[in-house]
Tab-separated table of C-alpha atoms in Angstrom:
chain	number	residue	atom	x	y	z
A	1	MET	CA	-0.149	-0.290	0.613
A	2	ALA	CA	3.158	2.044	1.017
A	3	MET	CA	3.893	1.652	-2.229
A	4	SER	CA	1.228	1.876	-4.813
A	5	GLY	CA	0.276	5.581	-2.800
A	6	LEU	CA	3.781	6.263	-4.214
A	7	ARG	CA	3.821	5.411	-6.897
A	8	SER	CA	0.528	7.382	-7.063
A	9	MET	CA	2.252	10.329	-6.125
A	10	SER	CA	5.304	10.819	-8.651
A	11	VAL	CA	2.570	10.325	-11.412
A	12	GLN	CA	1.033	12.888	-10.137
A	13	VAL	CA	4.258	14.968	-9.855
A	14	ARG	CA	5.508	14.049	-13.089
A	15	GLU	CA	1.857	15.301	-14.783
A	16	SER	CA	1.500	18.508	-12.998
A	17	TYR	CA	5.468	19.376	-13.177
A	18	LYS	CA	5.195	18.367	-17.185
A	19	SER	CA	1.293	20.287	-17.385
A	20	LYS	CA	1.292	24.333	-18.402
A	21	SER	CA	-0.775	25.004	-15.503
A	22	TYR	CA	1.949	24.168	-13.205
A	23	ARG	CA	3.130	27.435	-11.511
A	24	PRO	CA	5.401	27.259	-8.616
A	25	ARG	CA	3.861	28.096	-4.142
A	26	THR	CA	6.148	31.094	-4.140
A	27	LYS	CA	3.563	34.623	-5.306
A	28	ALA	CA	6.560	36.301	-7.445
A	29	ARG	CA	7.633	33.437	-9.359
A	30	THR	CA	5.339	32.786	-12.278
A	31	CYS	CA	7.809	31.818	-15.312
A	32	GLU	CA	7.149	28.787	-16.882
A	33	ARG	CA	9.680	26.007	-17.577
A	34	ARG	CA	11.915	26.413	-20.692
A	35	THR	CA	15.050	24.259	-22.096
A	36	VAL	CA	18.436	26.750	-22.737
A	37	GLN	CA	17.562	26.439	-26.616
A	38	SER	CA	13.825	27.627	-25.948
A	39	LEU	CA	14.977	30.725	-24.090
A	40	ASN	CA	14.857	33.804	-26.155
A	41	VAL	CA	17.067	35.741	-23.911
A	42	PRO	CA	17.875	39.028	-26.130
A	43	SER	CA	21.236	40.141	-25.898
A	44	MET	CA	22.566	43.483	-26.549
A	45	LYS	CA	25.353	44.362	-28.820
A	46	VAL	CA	26.573	47.954	-28.590
A	47	GLU	CA	29.304	48.323	-31.394
A	48	TYR	CA	31.745	51.988	-31.536
A	49	GLN	CA	33.202	52.489	-34.962
A	50	TYR	CA	36.264	55.462	-35.523
A	51	GLY	CA	34.871	58.802	-35.417
A	52	THR	CA	31.810	57.831	-34.323
A	53	SER	CA	30.834	60.799	-31.061
A	54	LEU	CA	29.406	59.565	-27.521
A	55	VAL	CA	27.550	63.051	-27.218
A	56	GLY	CA	25.825	62.409	-30.074
A	57	THR	CA	24.099	59.175	-28.491
A	58	SER	CA	20.619	60.699	-26.460
A	59	SER	CA	20.498	59.455	-22.705
A	60	GLU	CA	17.154	58.948	-22.576
A	61	GLU	CA	18.749	56.149	-25.358
A	62	PHE	CA	20.886	54.874	-22.140
A	63	LYS	CA	18.520	54.932	-19.253
A	64	SER	CA	15.650	53.035	-21.885
A	65	ALA	CA	18.459	50.620	-22.428
A	66	ARG	CA	19.189	50.141	-18.614
A	67	GLU	CA	15.657	49.906	-17.406
A	68	LYS	CA	15.126	47.070	-19.765
A	69	GLU	CA	18.703	44.778	-18.983
A	70	LYS	CA	17.348	45.219	-15.200
A	71	SER	CA	13.259	44.146	-16.644
A	72	GLU	CA	15.639	41.423	-18.159
A	73	MET	CA	17.235	40.163	-14.699
A	74	ARG	CA	15.194	40.498	-13.216
A	75	ASP	CA	13.115	37.946	-16.042
A	76	LEU	CA	15.918	35.943	-15.019
A	77	ASN	CA	15.936	36.191	-11.011
A	78	ALA	CA	12.353	35.110	-11.351
A	79	ARG	CA	13.264	31.731	-13.780
A	80	LEU	CA	16.283	30.998	-11.674
A	81	ALA	CA	14.778	31.145	-8.434
A	82	HIS	CA	11.829	28.734	-10.134
A	83	TYR	CA	14.323	26.073	-11.296
A	84	ILE	CA	15.860	26.335	-7.362
A	85	GLU	CA	12.513	26.009	-6.786
A	86	VAL	CA	11.933	22.763	-8.551
A	87	SER	CA	15.450	21.307	-8.148
A	88	ARG	CA	15.047	21.832	-4.411
A	89	TYR	CA	11.399	19.416	-4.711
A	90	ASN	CA	13.403	17.409	-7.265
A	91	ASP	CA	15.486	16.527	-4.749
A	92	ALA	CA	13.546	15.716	-1.510
A	93	LEU	CA	11.251	13.534	-3.758
A	94	ASN	CA	14.674	11.860	-4.397
A	95	LYS	CA	15.728	12.298	-0.992
A	96	ASN	CA	11.902	10.166	-0.166
A	97	LEU	CA	12.261	7.618	-3.020
A	98	VAL	CA	15.653	6.562	-1.474
A	99	GLU	CA	14.735	6.573	1.538
A	100	GLU	CA	11.302	4.361	0.514
A	101	MET	CA	14.112	1.913	-1.162
A	102	GLU	CA	15.836	1.832	0.961
A	103	ASN	CA	12.851	0.777	3.180
A	104	LEU	CA	12.095	-1.594	1.171
A	105	LYS	CA	15.636	-3.320	0.755
A	106	ALA	CA	15.482	-3.232	4.392
A	107	THR	CA	12.078	-5.534	5.400
A	108	GLY	CA	13.351	-8.545	2.606
A	109	ARG	CA	13.265	-6.728	-0.777
A	110	ARG	CA	9.414	-7.669	-1.168
A	111	GLY	CA	8.566	-5.767	-4.035
A	112	SER	CA	8.740	-7.066	-7.409
A	113	ASP	CA	11.642	-6.517	-10.147
A	114	SER	CA	9.193	-4.627	-12.049
A	115	MET	CA	8.686	-2.672	-9.337
A	116	LYS	CA	12.219	-2.134	-9.271
A	117	ASN	CA	12.682	-1.146	-12.053
A	118	MET	CA	9.616	0.883	-12.656
A	119	TYR	CA	10.808	3.325	-9.230
A	120	GLU	CA	14.040	3.601	-10.872
A	121	THR	CA	13.533	4.483	-14.725
A	122	GLU	CA	11.208	7.479	-11.677
A	123	LEU	CA	14.681	7.768	-10.093
A	124	GLU	CA	16.604	8.157	-13.908
A	125	GLN	CA	14.014	10.322	-14.445
A	126	LEU	CA	14.464	13.403	-11.334
A	127	ARG	CA	18.320	13.016	-11.779
A	128	ARG	CA	18.017	13.956	-15.443
A	129	LEU	CA	15.691	16.622	-14.353
A	130	LEU	CA	17.959	17.395	-11.958
A	131	ASP	CA	20.875	17.284	-14.098
A	132	GLU	CA	18.528	19.999	-16.715
A	133	GLY	CA	18.269	22.538	-13.954
A	134	GLU	CA	21.750	23.094	-12.877
A	135	ARG	CA	22.787	22.731	-16.172
A	136	GLU	CA	19.889	25.674	-17.039
A	137	LYS	CA	20.652	27.753	-13.638
A	138	ALA	CA	24.663	27.886	-14.487
A	139	GLU	CA	23.167	29.346	-18.345
A	140	LEU	CA	20.722	31.812	-16.478
A	141	ARG	CA	23.383	32.705	-14.596
A	142	ARG	CA	26.740	32.896	-16.903
A	143	GLN	CA	23.675	35.433	-19.063
A	144	MET	CA	22.932	37.608	-15.551
A	145	GLU	CA	26.538	37.730	-14.925
A	146	GLU	CA	26.601	39.232	-19.109
A	147	LYS	CA	24.215	41.391	-18.437
A	148	GLU	CA	25.124	42.852	-15.158
A	149	HIS	CA	28.550	43.508	-17.043
A	150	GLN	CA	26.473	45.248	-20.193
A	151	VAL	CA	24.458	47.123	-17.388
A	152	GLU	CA	28.143	49.092	-16.498
A	153	ASP	CA	29.562	48.714	-19.921
A	154	LEU	CA	26.994	51.812	-20.089
A	155	GLN	CA	27.074	53.357	-16.758
A	156	ALA	CA	30.329	53.779	-17.317
A	157	GLU	CA	29.110	54.964	-20.954
A	158	TYR	CA	26.508	57.462	-19.383
A	159	VAL	CA	29.075	59.291	-16.889
A	160	VAL	CA	31.601	59.824	-19.541
A	161	ILE	CA	28.328	61.779	-21.553
A	162	GLU	CA	27.513	63.363	-18.533
A	163	ASN	CA	30.853	64.942	-18.321
A	164	VAL	CA	31.756	65.520	-21.921
A	165	LYS	CA	28.152	67.677	-21.932
A	166	GLU	CA	28.661	69.645	-18.619
A	167	SER	CA	32.277	70.732	-19.756
A	168	ARG	CA	30.865	71.270	-22.805
A	169	THR	CA	28.609	73.663	-20.991
A	170	GLY	CA	30.463	75.522	-19.038
A	171	GLY	CA	32.048	77.348	-20.905
A	172	HIS	CA	29.024	79.022	-22.093
A	173	ASN	CA	28.224	79.466	-18.661
A	174	ALA	CA	31.537	81.510	-17.966
A	175	ARG	CA	30.505	83.422	-20.882
A	176	LEU	CA	26.915	84.135	-19.415
A	177	ASN	CA	28.544	85.326	-16.195
A	178	ARG	CA	31.139	87.401	-17.793
A	179	HIS	CA	27.938	88.628	-19.613
A	180	ASN	CA	25.625	89.202	-16.461
A	181	GLN	CA	28.581	90.826	-14.375
A	182	ASP	CA	28.924	93.147	-16.866
A	183	LEU	CA	25.563	94.290	-17.444
A	184	GLN	CA	25.446	94.762	-13.062
A	185	ARG	CA	28.942	97.113	-13.529
A	186	GLU	CA	26.122	98.563	-16.336
A	187	LEU	CA	23.118	98.908	-13.759
A	188	HIS	CA	25.365	100.061	-11.006
A	189	ASN	CA	26.632	102.635	-13.131
A	190	LEU	CA	23.474	103.942	-14.732
A	191	GLN	CA	22.183	103.948	-11.119
A	192	ARG	CA	24.924	106.108	-10.060
A	193	GLU	CA	23.895	108.692	-12.520
A	194	TYR	CA	20.195	108.036	-11.441
A	195	ASP	CA	21.102	109.383	-7.937
A	196	LYS	CA	22.873	111.739	-9.351
A	197	LEU	CA	20.526	113.188	-11.963
A	198	LEU	CA	17.881	113.032	-8.574
A	199	VAL	CA	19.752	115.196	-6.079
A	200	GLU	CA	20.599	117.500	-8.681
A	201	LYS	CA	16.601	117.896	-9.167
A	202	ASP	CA	15.523	118.315	-6.315
A	203	ASN	CA	17.957	120.853	-5.362
A	204	GLU	CA	16.612	122.736	-8.568
A	205	MET	CA	13.251	121.845	-7.362
A	206	ASN	CA	14.413	123.651	-4.265
A	207	GLN	CA	15.949	126.679	-5.889
A	208	LEU	CA	12.634	126.741	-7.553
A	209	ARG	CA	10.464	126.209	-4.489
A	210	THR	CA	12.465	128.896	-2.488
A	211	LEU	CA	11.869	131.552	-5.461
A	212	LEU	CA	8.273	130.788	-5.379
A	213	GLU	CA	7.946	131.696	-2.336
A	214	ASN	CA	9.821	134.818	-2.602
A	215	THR	CA	7.480	135.961	-5.964
A	216	LEU	CA	5.020	135.064	-3.690
A	217	THR	CA	6.005	136.866	-0.872
A	218	ASP	CA	6.855	140.497	-3.354
A	219	LEU	CA	3.446	139.843	-5.045
A	220	GLN	CA	1.587	139.929	-1.747
A	221	SER	CA	3.116	143.231	-0.670
A	222	ILE	CA	2.403	145.141	-3.744
A	223	THR	CA	-0.433	143.468	-3.830
A	224	ASP	CA	-1.168	144.877	-0.255
A	225	ARG	CA	0.543	148.138	-1.084
A	226	ASN	CA	-2.277	148.297	-3.901
A	227	MET	CA	-5.249	148.019	-1.707
A	228	SER	CA	-3.557	151.161	0.602
A	229	LEU	CA	-3.242	153.080	-2.782
A	230	GLN	CA	-6.513	151.731	-3.523
A	231	LEU	CA	-8.391	153.433	0.050
A	232	GLU	CA	-6.331	156.573	-0.175
A	233	ILE	CA	-7.625	156.737	-3.507
A	234	MET	CA	-11.031	156.395	-2.749
A	235	ALA	CA	-10.501	158.881	0.810
A	236	TYR	CA	-9.232	161.251	-1.140
A	237	ARG	CA	-12.176	161.365	-4.355
A	238	LYS	CA	-14.373	161.361	-1.901
A	239	LEU	CA	-12.701	164.377	0.454
A	240	LEU	CA	-12.813	166.317	-2.920
A	241	GLU	CA	-16.581	165.160	-3.373
A	242	ASN	CA	-17.656	167.125	-0.153
A	243	GLU	CA	-15.464	169.265	-0.122
A	244	GLU	CA	-16.021	170.649	-4.525
A	245	ASN	CA	-17.920	173.457	-3.895
A	246	ARG	CA	-15.225	175.047	-1.226
A	247	SER	CA	-12.566	177.839	-2.191
A	248	PHE	CA	-9.053	175.872	-1.479
A	249	PRO	CA	-6.085	178.327	-1.489
A	250	PRO	CA	-4.660	177.328	-4.927
A	251	SER	CA	-0.964	176.739	-3.541
A	252	LEU	CA	-3.309	173.437	-1.705
A	253	GLN	CA	-5.227	172.623	-4.527
A	254	ASN	CA	-1.840	172.461	-6.681
A	255	TRP	CA	-0.817	170.322	-4.180
A	256	HIS	CA	-3.559	167.349	-4.662
A	257	ARG	CA	-3.123	167.558	-8.799
A	258	ARG	CA	0.752	166.352	-7.698
A	259	ARG	CA	-0.631	164.456	-5.473
A	260	LEU	CA	-3.259	162.969	-7.630
A	261	PRO	CA	-1.592	161.090	-10.511
A	262	LEU	CA	0.693	159.385	-7.874
A	263	LEU	CA	-2.011	157.330	-6.223
A	264	ILE	CA	-4.026	156.480	-9.126
A	265	PRO	CA	-1.837	153.253	-10.157
A	266	GLN	CA	-0.545	153.085	-13.861
A	267	LYS	CA	-2.150	150.324	-15.534
C-alpha cells in the first residue's frame, strides 16, 4: 500500500510538472519551465565605429537600455528562482524515494523486480531533470553576469557623456556669467547717474520753491500796497466830492493835482 501510494504520488508529481498549468507556490515566481534552447533572451551588442561621438548619443537611450536590462535581469532572476524551487522539490522527492527504497530493502526486498525497475526509471528521470535544471541554472547565471557587465558598461558610457556635456556647457556658462557681470556693472553705473540726476533735480526744485516763495511774498506785498493806495484814492475822491464847493487856496489845489497822479496806479 505504501508503494502504491508513493507511485501514485510520483505519477501526480510528473503529470503536474509536465502540465502547462503548473505554477510554483511562491507568489512572485510565475515563470514557466523552459530549457536553455527555448530561452529567447535578447542580448544587446554595443558597437562603436571610428569617428563616432558619444556626445551625439542621447542619454535617454541609455536610460531606456538600462531599464530594459533591469527588466531582463528580473525575468532571469524569476526563472532562476523557479528552477531552484523545482530543484529543491526534486531533491526532496528523490530523498523520499531513496528512503522508501532503503525501507523496502530492509524489509526483505518484498517488492517485485518490475516495481523496482519502475522506481529506478523514475529516479533516473528525476536525476535527469535535476541535472537539466542545474545546467539551466548555470546558463542563467552566466547570462545574468553578462547582463550585469553590459549594464556596468552602459553606466560608464553614460558618465563619460555627462562629463563631456558638462565640460561643453561650462564654457557657455562662463560667458553668460561674464555678460551678467557686465550688465550688473552697467546697471550700477546707471543707478549712480540716476541718483546724481535725482539730487540735482531736488536742488533745482528747492531753488524753484525758494524763488516761488519769494515771488509770492513780493506779490503779496505789492497787493497790500495796491490796496492801501486804492483806499487812499477813494478817501481823496470822497474828500474832493465833499469839498468841491469850497474854495481852496491855490497852493492846496496845486498840491492835490500833484498828489492825485501819484496815487492812481499806472496801467
